[in-house]
Every structure is written in structure tokens, then in C-alpha cells.
């Protein structure tokens, strides 16, 4: 039997930080055919609230260290403020959204990242998702909305990268669905020339990806992002698209499609 | 066919404010037979976070006014910090908890309270709950954990009294289940003599309730609490118990049982 399609959309700060952009995106997302899943990052609200509370973000190698106070702030902002406002907005647009962390119904289990050179604090690396529970929600026309918080099943919440959450959910759901991930970010896609925002590479397969890495065209921040995508493709995900917010249901806009072949 | 029992437990600040008390309560709650529902209030964390952010709580007639900034704080603290930590703790104790606001899967719809003499701001009065959706979760062995946030289905989150949420959920679920509410508060029950904490009145029916009100024994803060309870009993809820945290599964402790007859 052919598997049903499942679209997993991940949005980051560039969509979340502007209320009008977010509203317009959510209205658009609500028109997508079910089943679908939304995953959102944090945006700058966490930093603003941290500052307002007099907390100082500790960064190591450009990454935020999640100490106990920071974990409290991201739990409040991601799982409370952002997740519930997004859920309420989607409900307004008649999308039956349900906001979730990994702790809710035990849908994402992670472990605290091992301390090697750096102690990142309460940061979670995902062990497994719970596809049966997520399927139960999808079968009942519920649209799960995941924020970037997981748990370790031992009572500890953990701050977890939203791109990775989207990839792991897609991988875990691939046994049951034909999965597609849409990564929405600030550009229209992967660029051939970083100075020219119209130089979108529309299709990248595994062979071309390796070639682009060798040529240094895929570098810096784009490298881990695409590694994450190809990891998903190699583990059962059917298709990955990267582009701006309009990619999720446009037939005319440009974006980058990643696939193995 | 006889209806299945459903236990709805509401906890407030006296349980939430102390980590050890909360932990011990949640461990205890997790041993209760399913189906069950937990509803929690806010505790003093919302006030602490408000202060840390430099916000001043505006009170009218002893009640907090929920302006836009206060709504952000209660959404962060109730739906994020408290709700997700409670959920993660229950998962640790093998209770398959799922943290919810009224916006999630549209389970509680409210409207912004009308402005008469006082504008309470973003405070919600409940219009209806969604018993089918809550039943779906219960049938799948999920324990819903509600915080004191609802929505109006028009994109607006609303701050809503947790006692009322517990009562309205119990009323709404009474068509499908034999419901019992347990209100956990700082005393062992309704006291005959407010100065004597051992003077617990163990049973109060509607007739005795009216008599106790006439005699001035039920007064002040206890009056709206018991009005809320008898409203639930008159609308299908089978039994209401009021007492301290041990009442939820103790066979020896004293508490007050309310019933119509």
C-alpha cells in the first residue's frame, strides 16, 4: 500500500521575530493538506526575556550554554509564550493545532549531551521519537506543533536544536508515512554565489552535494544544515526543501530541493 | 452501562511552591488509577518572574488585572515553566502526562470577560470544553495536565481561574464518565472553627451547605470555593472532595466530601 504523505515544516527566528510575518505564515500553513507537523525555533524573544531578567547568556564556540536559569527561560519562552501563541493562532485559522514538547506524552526522548571539551549544560541529543503517539494525533486530524524542548524521561527537560527535532521526527515517521521536510530560513534556497540571492541551486542530490562541498560552495553555517538534511534523506525521509516562508505551498517560487538521487 | 470513574485533581500554590512537596505529590498522583486529569494553578513563580522583569502587578478588589505584559508572563510561567516541568516529572514516574492549555486541540474555549465596573484585562470565562478530544486522550492512557490558560478560538490566549477549569472539565466530562473532583488546598478540609485545624467537617450536602452559610461558618474565601463546588455537583459531577495533598489516595486522612444529598 502506498504511504500517505506527511509534511514537516520547520520555522526559525526569521519567521517568529516579526508578528506580521508569523501571522501570514501561520495562515498559509493552516491551508496545507493534513497530515502535517510544525516545528519552531526560538527567535530573539528568549534573549530579550533573559536580558529583562538580568541573566547573561554564556556562549562557547558561538553556541549558547544552557545553565539552569537559561533552561528556565527557554522553557518559558519556547514551550509557553511562543508555542501557545502559535497554537492559538493556528486554531483561529481552523487548523487543529496541539503544542508539544518532547515530554508531552513522551514523544521525544533525549539525553543530556556528554561533556567532552565543552559542557553545554542542559542540552539534549535525541535518542528516539514515539511515532505511534504522533500517528495517533495525526489520525485524529490534530496538527502537532513542536518547540525546541525535549526530556530525558527522568524528569529533566532539555534544550534541543529545532532543525534536529524536525529531522528526527521525519526520520521516525518515515516507516509510517512518505515524509517531506521543509526548512524555512532567511534565503530562498542554497545559493551558488553567496553575494547573489538569485543564484538559487534548485536541485541538489547526494553526488552534487559532495561536489559543492569540495568546491567550497557549501560552507560555514550551510554545511551542518545540509549534513542534517542528507542524514534525514539517508534515513528514510523522502524529500527535503530549503527556502523562504513561501516555499511551503507555492508552485511558482524558487527553492532548493534535496534528494539522494 | 455503568460509567467509568474519572478523577480530576486540582492543585494550587501550596503544592507548587515547594519543590519537595510537588515532587512527593506528583509521585503519589502517578500511582492513581487511570483515567485521571491534573489541573494546576500558578503559585508564586508568576509574581517572582514578573518582579524580575520589572513589571508591577495591578490589583483591583484583591484580584490581579491581566494586561498584555501579565498575560505574557502567565503564559510563560503556567504553560511553559510549571506545566512542562510537571509533565516531565510525571513521565519520570511512568504517568503518561500531556501538558495542555485550552488552545491545544481546542479543548477549552473561553471569552474575554465583559467589562462592567472593572476591566480585568485578558481574563477568560469558559464557554465550553471539548469532551470528545479529552476522551480521546484518556482512552489512549494519556493523563492531561491543564494549566490556567484558555483561548477564545480567535487567536487570543486568556488567563483563567484553575478552580473553574477543574469544575468545567468535570462538568463537561460527566456525560461520559462518573466524575470526581479533588480540590487540594492548604487545609485538611472545611473547618467548623477556623481557629481549630482539626475541626474538619467530613460531609457537607446541599442542605447542610446552606445551613453553614446561614450560620456564617462558610464565609470569605471559602464561600466562592464551595459555590463553585456545588455548581459542579448540580451540573452532573458525582462527588467533590476538599483537603490537603494526601486526600487523593489516602484511606485514613480526613477531608471534606461534598455531595448534593
Short mmCIF file of C-alpha atoms in Angstrom, two decimals:
data_model
loop_
_atom_site.label_atom_id
_atom_site.label_comp_id
_atom_site.label_asym_id
_atom_site.label_seq_id
_atom_site.Cartn_x
_atom_site.Cartn_y
_atom_site.Cartn_z
CA UNK A 1 0.00 0.00 0.00
CA UNK A 2 1.25 3.45 -0.83
CA UNK A 3 2.16 5.52 2.19
CA UNK A 4 0.33 8.77 2.95
CA UNK A 5 2.31 11.99 2.59
CA UNK A 6 3.39 13.84 5.75
CA UNK A 7 4.77 17.39 5.51
CA UNK A 8 7.03 18.57 8.35
CA UNK A 9 7.68 22.32 8.32
CA UNK A 10 10.39 23.95 10.45
CA UNK A 11 10.44 27.71 11.03
CA UNK A 12 13.11 29.75 12.77
CA UNK A 13 13.72 33.22 14.11
CA UNK A 14 13.27 34.98 10.78
CA UNK A 15 9.58 33.99 10.74
CA UNK A 16 8.95 34.14 14.51
CA UNK A 17 10.52 37.53 15.25
CA UNK A 18 8.06 39.58 13.18
CA UNK A 19 4.40 39.26 14.20
CA UNK A 20 3.09 40.09 10.73
CA UNK A 21 5.40 37.61 9.01
CA UNK A 22 4.47 34.93 11.57
CA UNK A 23 0.74 35.60 11.17
CA UNK A 24 0.90 35.43 7.42
CA UNK A 25 2.98 32.23 7.58
CA UNK A 26 0.55 30.55 10.00
CA UNK A 27 -2.45 31.49 7.85
CA UNK A 28 -0.64 29.94 4.90
CA UNK A 29 0.42 26.84 6.90
CA UNK A 30 -3.17 26.28 8.04
CA UNK A 31 -4.26 25.82 4.40
CA UNK A 32 -1.82 22.91 3.83
CA UNK A 33 -3.38 19.48 3.50
CA UNK A 34 -3.14 17.27 6.57
CA UNK A 35 -1.32 15.37 7.93
CA UNK A 36 1.31 17.98 8.78
CA UNK A 37 3.63 18.92 11.61
CA UNK A 38 5.12 22.30 12.56
CA UNK A 39 8.45 22.65 14.39
CA UNK A 40 9.58 26.06 15.60
CA UNK A 41 12.79 27.51 16.94
CA UNK A 42 13.12 30.27 19.46
CA UNK A 43 13.84 33.56 17.84
CA UNK A 44 15.13 36.50 19.79
CA UNK A 45 12.43 36.53 22.49
CA UNK A 46 14.46 34.18 24.70
CA UNK A 47 17.41 36.60 24.64
CA UNK A 48 15.12 39.58 25.31
CA UNK A 49 13.43 37.90 28.27
CA UNK A 50 16.82 36.76 29.60
CA UNK A 51 18.08 40.34 29.45
CA UNK A 52 14.91 41.68 31.08
CA UNK A 53 15.54 39.22 33.93
CA UNK A 54 19.17 40.31 34.21
CA UNK A 55 20.63 37.00 33.03
CA UNK A 56 23.78 36.95 30.92
CA UNK A 57 24.00 34.40 28.09
CA UNK A 58 27.21 32.39 28.20
CA UNK A 59 28.46 31.45 24.74
CA UNK A 60 31.10 28.82 23.91
CA UNK A 61 32.26 28.45 20.27
CA UNK A 62 29.34 30.63 19.23
CA UNK A 63 26.80 28.39 20.95
CA UNK A 64 24.69 29.29 23.95
CA UNK A 65 25.38 27.30 27.13
CA UNK A 66 22.13 26.17 28.76
CA UNK A 67 22.62 26.51 32.50
CA UNK A 68 19.71 26.01 34.93
CA UNK A 69 18.50 29.64 34.62
CA UNK A 70 18.74 29.60 30.82
CA UNK A 71 16.79 26.32 30.71
CA UNK A 72 14.02 28.01 32.74
CA UNK A 73 13.91 30.92 30.30
CA UNK A 74 13.85 28.77 27.15
CA UNK A 75 11.20 26.52 28.69
CA UNK A 76 9.08 29.59 29.42
CA UNK A 77 9.62 31.26 26.06
CA UNK A 78 9.67 28.27 23.69
CA UNK A 79 7.11 25.96 25.36
CA UNK A 80 4.96 28.74 26.86
CA UNK A 81 4.94 32.08 25.10
CA UNK A 82 5.81 31.09 21.52
CA UNK A 83 4.33 27.59 21.35
CA UNK A 84 0.96 28.56 22.84
CA UNK A 85 0.59 31.76 20.84
CA UNK A 86 1.37 29.85 17.64
CA UNK A 87 -1.14 27.16 18.65
CA UNK A 88 -3.87 29.73 19.42
CA UNK A 89 -3.24 31.48 16.07
CA UNK A 90 -3.49 28.20 14.15
CA UNK A 91 -6.75 27.43 15.98
CA UNK A 92 -8.04 30.80 14.78
CA UNK A 93 -7.27 29.69 11.21
CA UNK A 94 -9.14 26.38 11.81
CA UNK A 95 -6.01 24.25 12.00
CA UNK A 96 -6.47 21.90 14.98
CA UNK A 97 -3.01 22.55 16.43
CA UNK A 98 -1.63 21.00 19.61
CA UNK A 99 1.54 22.45 21.12
CA UNK A 100 4.06 19.91 22.37
CA UNK A 101 7.46 19.46 23.96
CA UNK A 102 9.19 16.09 23.90
CA UNK A 103 7.91 15.47 27.44
CA UNK A 104 4.24 15.61 26.43
CA UNK A 105 3.01 12.05 26.00
CA UNK A 106 6.71 11.15 25.93
CA UNK A 107 7.01 11.95 22.21
CA UNK A 108 10.75 12.79 22.11
CA UNK A 109 13.28 11.20 24.45
CA UNK A 110 16.77 12.70 24.62
CA UNK A 111 19.81 12.57 26.88
CA UNK A 112 21.90 15.39 28.29
CA UNK A 113 24.84 15.93 25.96
CA UNK A 114 28.04 14.28 27.19
CA UNK A 115 30.70 16.62 28.49
CA UNK A 116 33.80 16.37 26.33
CA UNK A 117 35.74 19.59 25.77
CA UNK A 118 32.72 21.77 26.48
CA UNK A 119 29.85 21.44 28.95
CA UNK A 120 26.84 22.78 27.06
CA UNK A 121 24.66 22.27 30.12
CA UNK A 122 21.03 21.19 29.76
CA UNK A 123 21.23 20.49 26.03
CA UNK A 124 19.56 17.34 24.74
CA UNK A 125 20.66 14.95 22.00
CA UNK A 126 17.70 12.92 20.74
CA UNK A 127 17.60 9.15 21.38
CA UNK A 128 14.21 8.36 19.86
CA UNK A 129 10.82 9.71 18.98
CA UNK A 130 7.49 7.98 19.59
CA UNK A 131 5.95 7.53 16.11
CA UNK A 132 2.86 5.67 17.40
CA UNK A 133 1.82 8.57 19.63
CA UNK A 134 2.45 11.16 16.91
CA UNK A 135 0.45 9.00 14.46
CA UNK A 136 -2.43 8.81 16.91
CA UNK A 137 -2.61 12.62 16.91
CA UNK A 138 -2.31 12.85 13.11
CA UNK A 139 -5.02 10.20 12.57
CA UNK A 140 -7.33 12.37 14.65
CA UNK A 141 -6.68 15.44 12.45
CA UNK A 142 -4.50 17.09 15.08
CA UNK A 143 -1.50 19.12 13.86
CA UNK A 144 1.38 18.76 16.36
CA UNK A 145 3.39 21.95 16.93
CA UNK A 146 6.79 21.15 18.43
CA UNK A 147 9.02 23.59 20.24
CA UNK A 148 12.73 23.02 20.87
CA UNK A 149 12.36 21.34 24.29
CA UNK A 150 12.72 17.59 24.92
CA UNK A 151 13.13 15.49 28.08
CA UNK A 152 15.16 12.52 29.30
CA UNK A 153 12.24 10.52 30.80
CA UNK A 154 13.95 11.04 34.18
CA UNK A 155 12.23 14.31 35.00
CA UNK A 156 14.69 16.61 33.23
CA UNK A 157 13.69 18.99 30.41
CA UNK A 158 16.41 19.63 27.78
CA UNK A 159 17.04 22.40 25.25
CA UNK A 160 17.26 20.77 21.81
CA UNK A 161 18.06 22.13 18.34
CA UNK A 162 14.84 22.63 16.34
CA UNK A 163 16.41 21.62 12.98
CA UNK A 164 17.42 18.31 14.55
CA UNK A 165 13.94 17.83 16.07
CA UNK A 166 12.39 18.28 12.60
CA UNK A 167 14.86 15.78 11.08
CA UNK A 168 14.43 13.17 13.84
CA UNK A 169 10.63 13.40 13.71
CA UNK A 170 10.71 13.00 9.93
CA UNK A 171 13.09 10.02 10.17
CA UNK A 172 10.97 8.37 12.87
CA UNK A 173 7.72 8.90 10.94
CA UNK A 174 9.15 7.57 7.67
CA UNK A 175 8.21 3.97 8.49
CA UNK A 176 4.56 5.04 8.51
CA UNK A 177 4.43 7.99 6.07
CA UNK A 178 6.08 9.33 2.94
CA UNK A 179 7.82 12.25 4.65
CA UNK A 180 8.94 15.64 3.39
CA UNK A 181 10.76 18.29 5.43
CA UNK A 182 10.51 22.00 4.59
CA UNK A 183 13.21 24.08 6.24
CA UNK A 184 12.13 27.71 6.15
CA UNK A 185 15.01 30.15 6.61
CA UNK A 186 16.06 33.65 5.60
CA UNK A 187 17.08 32.87 1.99
CA UNK A 188 15.20 31.44 -0.97
CA UNK A 189 17.46 28.40 -1.01
CA UNK A 190 21.07 27.24 -1.23
CA UNK A 191 23.00 29.86 -3.22
CA UNK A 192 25.70 29.20 -5.83
CA UNK A 193 27.10 32.65 -5.11
CA UNK A 194 26.57 33.92 -1.56
CA UNK A 195 26.62 37.53 -2.87
CA UNK A 196 23.77 36.89 -5.31
CA UNK A 197 20.47 35.99 -3.65
CA UNK A 198 19.00 34.96 -7.01
CA UNK A 199 21.64 32.28 -7.60
CA UNK A 200 19.48 29.54 -6.09
CA UNK A 201 20.52 25.96 -6.81
CA UNK A 202 17.16 24.32 -7.39
CA UNK A 203 18.16 20.67 -7.10
CA UNK A 204 20.93 19.06 -5.10
CA UNK A 205 21.37 15.29 -4.98
CA UNK A 206 23.98 13.44 -2.90
CA UNK A 207 26.55 13.47 -5.73
CA UNK A 208 26.11 17.19 -6.37
CA UNK A 209 26.17 17.90 -2.61
CA UNK A 210 29.61 16.28 -2.27
CA UNK A 211 30.80 18.20 -5.32
CA UNK A 212 29.52 21.54 -3.89
CA UNK A 213 31.25 20.82 -0.58
CA UNK A 214 34.50 20.03 -2.41
CA UNK A 215 34.19 23.27 -4.38
CA UNK A 216 33.64 25.23 -1.15
CA UNK A 217 30.23 26.48 -2.32
CA UNK A 218 28.55 24.77 0.63
CA UNK A 219 30.48 26.03 3.65
CA UNK A 220 30.17 27.64 7.10
CA UNK A 221 26.62 27.58 8.56
CA UNK A 222 25.23 25.87 5.47
CA UNK A 223 27.43 22.81 5.96
CA UNK A 224 25.87 21.43 9.20
CA UNK A 225 22.40 22.38 7.90
CA UNK A 226 22.84 20.29 4.75
CA UNK A 227 24.60 17.48 6.65
CA UNK A 228 21.47 17.28 8.81
CA UNK A 229 19.29 17.19 5.67
CA UNK A 230 21.27 14.43 3.94
CA UNK A 231 21.32 12.46 7.18
CA UNK A 232 17.49 12.63 7.11
CA UNK A 233 17.39 11.56 3.44
CA UNK A 234 19.71 8.63 4.13
CA UNK A 235 17.42 7.52 6.94
CA UNK A 236 14.12 7.27 5.14
CA UNK A 237 12.96 10.85 4.58
CA UNK A 238 11.67 11.23 1.02
CA UNK A 239 12.41 14.85 0.25
CA UNK A 240 13.87 17.98 1.86
CA UNK A 241 13.18 21.52 0.66
CA UNK A 242 15.03 24.63 1.84
CA UNK A 243 13.81 28.14 1.14
CA UNK A 244 11.84 31.11 2.40
CA UNK A 245 8.39 31.01 4.00
CA UNK A 246 6.59 30.92 0.65
CA UNK A 247 8.03 27.51 -0.27
CA UNK A 248 5.53 25.52 1.79
CA UNK A 249 2.72 25.79 -0.76
CA UNK A 250 3.89 27.88 -3.66
CA UNK A 251 4.14 26.42 -7.14
CA UNK A 252 5.99 29.40 -8.59
CA UNK A 253 8.59 30.43 -6.01
CA UNK A 254 12.14 29.16 -6.22
CA UNK A 255 13.68 26.97 -3.51
CA UNK A 256 16.24 24.18 -3.18
CA UNK A 257 15.11 20.55 -3.26
CA UNK A 258 17.47 17.98 -1.76
CA UNK A 259 17.24 14.28 -2.57
CA UNK A 260 19.57 11.29 -2.64
CA UNK A 261 19.39 10.62 -6.39
CA UNK B 1 -23.90 0.56 31.16
CA UNK B 2 -22.16 1.88 34.22
CA UNK B 3 -19.91 4.85 33.54
CA UNK B 4 -16.16 4.62 34.20
CA UNK B 5 -14.77 6.72 37.05
CA UNK B 6 -12.73 9.83 36.21
CA UNK B 7 -10.73 11.60 38.92
CA UNK B 8 -9.91 15.28 38.36
CA UNK B 9 -7.33 16.66 40.78
CA UNK B 10 -6.65 20.38 41.16
CA UNK B 11 -3.52 21.64 42.91
CA UNK B 12 -2.64 25.22 43.80
CA UNK B 13 0.26 27.29 45.02
CA UNK B 14 0.63 25.43 48.33
CA UNK B 15 1.72 22.30 46.43
CA UNK B 16 3.52 24.01 43.53
CA UNK B 17 5.66 26.47 45.51
CA UNK B 18 7.75 23.83 47.31
CA UNK B 19 9.74 21.50 45.05
CA UNK B 20 9.78 18.66 47.58
CA UNK B 21 6.04 18.88 48.25
CA UNK B 22 5.36 18.99 44.50
CA UNK B 23 7.63 16.02 43.82
CA UNK B 24 6.03 13.94 46.53
CA UNK B 25 2.54 14.89 45.32
CA UNK B 26 3.35 14.00 41.69
CA UNK B 27 4.80 10.64 42.73
CA UNK B 28 1.60 9.98 44.62
CA UNK B 29 -0.63 11.22 41.78
CA UNK B 30 1.16 8.95 39.31
CA UNK B 31 0.02 5.89 41.31
CA UNK B 32 -3.68 6.78 40.93
CA UNK B 33 -5.70 4.55 38.64
CA UNK B 34 -6.44 6.00 35.19
CA UNK B 35 -8.36 7.76 33.77
CA UNK B 36 -7.34 10.90 35.62
CA UNK B 37 -6.72 14.59 34.93
CA UNK B 38 -4.49 17.09 36.73
CA UNK B 39 -5.24 20.83 36.81
CA UNK B 40 -2.69 23.22 38.30
CA UNK B 41 -2.70 26.85 39.35
CA UNK B 42 0.19 29.22 39.18
CA UNK B 43 1.83 29.61 42.54
CA UNK B 44 4.14 32.44 43.30
CA UNK B 45 6.55 31.90 40.36
CA UNK B 46 4.48 34.21 38.12
CA UNK B 47 4.85 37.05 40.64
CA UNK B 48 8.58 36.35 41.05
CA UNK B 49 9.22 36.36 37.29
CA UNK B 50 7.08 39.50 36.90
CA UNK B 51 9.18 41.24 39.54
CA UNK B 52 12.42 40.02 37.98
CA UNK B 53 11.24 41.59 34.71
CA UNK B 54 10.35 44.83 36.45
CA UNK B 55 6.58 44.52 35.94
CA UNK B 56 4.18 45.75 38.62
CA UNK B 57 1.04 43.70 39.29
CA UNK B 58 -2.10 45.80 39.21
CA UNK B 59 -4.75 44.58 41.65
CA UNK B 60 -8.45 45.53 41.69
CA UNK B 61 -10.67 44.26 44.54
CA UNK B 62 -7.86 41.90 45.52
CA UNK B 63 -7.68 40.36 42.04
CA UNK B 64 -4.80 40.64 39.60
CA UNK B 65 -5.53 42.53 36.38
CA UNK B 66 -4.16 40.67 33.36
CA UNK B 67 -2.76 43.30 30.99
CA UNK B 68 -0.80 42.29 27.87
CA UNK B 69 2.53 42.02 29.74
CA UNK B 70 0.99 40.00 32.58
CA UNK B 71 -0.62 37.64 30.05
CA UNK B 72 2.84 37.06 28.53
CA UNK B 73 4.27 36.25 31.96
CA UNK B 74 1.47 33.86 32.99
CA UNK B 75 1.61 32.16 29.59
CA UNK B 76 5.37 31.65 30.07
CA UNK B 77 5.16 30.52 33.67
CA UNK B 78 1.93 28.48 33.70
CA UNK B 79 2.05 26.90 30.21
CA UNK B 80 5.84 26.73 29.93
CA UNK B 81 7.82 26.51 33.14
CA UNK B 82 5.30 24.88 35.50
CA UNK B 83 3.25 22.79 33.07
CA UNK B 84 6.26 21.26 31.29
CA UNK B 85 8.22 20.56 34.48
CA UNK B 86 5.15 18.87 35.99
CA UNK B 87 4.70 16.86 32.79
CA UNK B 88 8.37 15.78 32.72
CA UNK B 89 8.20 14.74 36.41
CA UNK B 90 5.06 12.68 35.82
CA UNK B 91 6.76 11.00 32.86
CA UNK B 92 9.61 10.09 35.21
CA UNK B 93 7.06 8.37 37.45
CA UNK B 94 5.63 6.48 34.43
CA UNK B 95 2.45 8.52 34.20
CA UNK B 96 1.94 9.34 30.50
CA UNK B 97 1.22 13.02 31.08
CA UNK B 98 0.47 15.58 28.36
CA UNK B 99 0.57 19.27 29.26
CA UNK B 100 -2.25 21.36 27.80
CA UNK B 101 -3.72 24.83 27.61
CA UNK B 102 -7.27 25.36 26.35
CA UNK B 103 -5.81 26.27 22.93
CA UNK B 104 -4.21 22.85 22.42
CA UNK B 105 -6.53 20.78 20.22
CA UNK B 106 -9.13 23.44 21.10
CA UNK B 107 -10.01 21.71 24.39
CA UNK B 108 -11.29 24.76 26.32
CA UNK B 109 -12.95 27.73 24.62
CA UNK B 110 -13.49 30.90 26.64
CA UNK B 111 -14.30 34.55 26.01
CA UNK B 112 -12.63 37.65 27.38
CA UNK B 113 -14.54 38.73 30.47
CA UNK B 114 -17.01 41.56 29.79
CA UNK B 115 -16.04 44.94 31.17
CA UNK B 116 -18.60 46.06 33.74
CA UNK B 117 -17.29 48.02 36.70
CA UNK B 118 -13.79 46.58 36.35
CA UNK B 119 -11.69 45.69 33.31
CA UNK B 120 -9.82 42.54 34.35
CA UNK B 121 -7.98 42.51 31.02
CA UNK B 122 -7.12 39.20 29.34
CA UNK B 123 -9.14 37.03 31.73
CA UNK B 124 -11.23 34.24 30.24
CA UNK B 125 -14.65 32.95 31.28
CA UNK B 126 -15.21 29.44 29.94
CA UNK B 127 -17.86 28.84 27.27
CA UNK B 128 -17.31 25.14 26.68
CA UNK B 129 -14.87 22.30 26.86
CA UNK B 130 -14.31 19.63 24.20
CA UNK B 131 -15.16 16.30 25.91
CA UNK B 132 -14.60 14.18 22.77
CA UNK B 133 -10.98 15.35 22.43
CA UNK B 134 -10.28 14.89 26.16
CA UNK B 135 -11.84 11.39 25.97
CA UNK B 136 -9.64 10.51 23.02
CA UNK B 137 -6.58 11.27 25.15
CA UNK B 138 -7.93 9.37 28.17
CA UNK B 139 -8.82 6.32 26.04
CA UNK B 140 -5.20 6.22 24.94
CA UNK B 141 -3.94 6.19 28.53
CA UNK B 142 -2.78 9.80 28.37
CA UNK B 143 -3.15 11.92 31.53
CA UNK B 144 -3.98 15.52 30.54
CA UNK B 145 -2.30 18.18 32.70
CA UNK B 146 -4.09 21.51 32.39
CA UNK B 147 -2.66 24.89 33.28
CA UNK B 148 -4.74 28.01 33.85
CA UNK B 149 -4.63 29.30 30.25
CA UNK B 150 -7.51 29.06 27.75
CA UNK B 151 -8.20 30.71 24.38
CA UNK B 152 -11.10 32.31 22.52
CA UNK B 153 -10.64 30.41 19.19
CA UNK B 154 -9.87 33.83 17.65
CA UNK B 155 -6.13 33.72 18.33
CA UNK B 156 -6.23 35.17 21.84
CA UNK B 157 -4.90 33.32 24.91
CA UNK B 158 -6.73 34.08 28.19
CA UNK B 159 -5.80 33.76 31.86
CA UNK B 160 -8.45 31.57 33.53
CA UNK B 161 -9.05 30.50 37.13
CA UNK B 162 -7.76 26.95 37.70
CA UNK B 163 -10.58 26.02 40.16
CA UNK B 164 -13.10 26.92 37.46
CA UNK B 165 -11.17 24.97 34.81
CA UNK B 166 -11.30 21.86 37.04
CA UNK B 167 -15.05 22.32 37.61
CA UNK B 168 -15.89 22.96 33.94
CA UNK B 169 -13.82 19.97 32.77
CA UNK B 170 -15.56 17.76 35.34
CA UNK B 171 -19.00 19.05 34.30
CA UNK B 172 -18.22 18.58 30.61
CA UNK B 173 -16.86 15.05 31.14
CA UNK B 174 -19.85 13.96 33.30
CA UNK B 175 -21.88 12.85 30.27
CA UNK B 176 -19.20 10.26 29.54
CA UNK B 177 -17.72 9.45 32.97
CA UNK B 178 -18.63 9.25 36.64
CA UNK B 179 -16.61 12.29 37.71
CA UNK B 180 -14.98 13.23 40.99
CA UNK B 181 -13.08 16.46 41.69
CA UNK B 182 -10.36 16.64 44.35
CA UNK B 183 -9.50 20.21 45.34
CA UNK B 184 -6.14 20.16 47.10
CA UNK B 185 -5.51 23.25 49.23
CA UNK B 186 -3.67 24.33 52.38
CA UNK B 187 -6.11 22.84 54.92
CA UNK B 188 -7.37 19.33 55.58
CA UNK B 189 -10.91 20.37 54.67
CA UNK B 190 -13.72 22.80 55.51
CA UNK B 191 -13.38 23.77 59.17
CA UNK B 192 -16.21 24.22 61.67
CA UNK B 193 -13.94 26.53 63.65
CA UNK B 194 -11.40 28.48 61.61
CA UNK B 195 -9.07 28.62 64.66
CA UNK B 196 -9.03 24.82 65.03
CA UNK B 197 -7.45 23.00 62.11
CA UNK B 198 -8.74 19.68 63.43
CA UNK B 199 -12.40 20.74 63.29
CA UNK B 200 -12.90 19.29 59.79
CA UNK B 201 -16.49 18.85 58.66
CA UNK B 202 -16.28 15.49 56.91
CA UNK B 203 -19.54 15.57 54.94
CA UNK B 204 -21.48 18.53 53.57
CA UNK B 205 -24.60 18.07 51.46
CA UNK B 206 -26.60 20.86 49.84
CA UNK B 207 -28.90 21.26 52.86
CA UNK B 208 -26.01 21.42 55.32
CA UNK B 209 -24.10 23.80 53.00
CA UNK B 210 -26.98 26.30 53.07
CA UNK B 211 -27.20 25.94 56.84
CA UNK B 212 -23.42 26.53 57.26
CA UNK B 213 -23.64 29.63 55.05
CA UNK B 214 -26.57 30.94 57.12
CA UNK B 215 -24.61 30.31 60.33
CA UNK B 216 -21.59 32.22 58.88
CA UNK B 217 -19.34 29.16 59.21
CA UNK B 218 -18.73 29.15 55.46
CA UNK B 219 -17.63 32.69 54.68
CA UNK B 220 -14.98 34.82 52.96
CA UNK B 221 -12.69 32.88 50.57
CA UNK B 222 -14.45 29.59 51.33
CA UNK B 223 -17.77 30.87 50.01
CA UNK B 224 -16.90 31.21 46.28
CA UNK B 225 -14.86 27.96 46.52
CA UNK B 226 -17.87 25.99 47.76
CA UNK B 227 -20.26 27.80 45.39
CA UNK B 228 -18.04 26.57 42.57
CA UNK B 229 -18.16 23.01 44.01
CA UNK B 230 -21.95 22.91 44.40
CA UNK B 231 -22.34 24.36 40.91
CA UNK B 232 -20.30 21.37 39.66
CA UNK B 233 -22.42 18.93 41.70
CA UNK B 234 -25.64 20.46 40.35
CA UNK B 235 -24.33 20.01 36.81
CA UNK B 236 -23.50 16.33 36.78
CA UNK B 237 -20.32 15.94 38.83
CA UNK B 238 -20.69 12.96 41.19
CA UNK B 239 -18.51 13.94 44.12
CA UNK B 240 -16.21 16.76 45.27
CA UNK B 241 -13.52 16.36 47.94
CA UNK B 242 -11.58 19.22 49.53
CA UNK B 243 -8.49 18.69 51.63
CA UNK B 244 -4.71 18.58 51.71
CA UNK B 245 -2.47 16.78 49.21
CA UNK B 246 -2.85 13.42 50.95
CA UNK B 247 -6.57 13.21 50.17
CA UNK B 248 -6.11 11.97 46.60
CA UNK B 249 -5.41 8.38 47.59
CA UNK B 250 -5.42 8.10 51.35
CA UNK B 251 -7.95 5.93 53.12
CA UNK B 252 -7.11 7.24 56.58
CA UNK B 253 -6.68 11.01 56.25
CA UNK B 254 -9.54 13.36 56.96
CA UNK B 255 -11.04 15.62 54.30
CA UNK B 256 -14.39 17.17 53.39
CA UNK B 257 -16.69 15.39 50.95
CA UNK B 258 -19.34 17.49 49.22
CA UNK B 259 -22.42 15.98 47.60
CA UNK B 260 -25.96 17.08 46.78
CA UNK B 261 -27.78 14.60 49.05
#
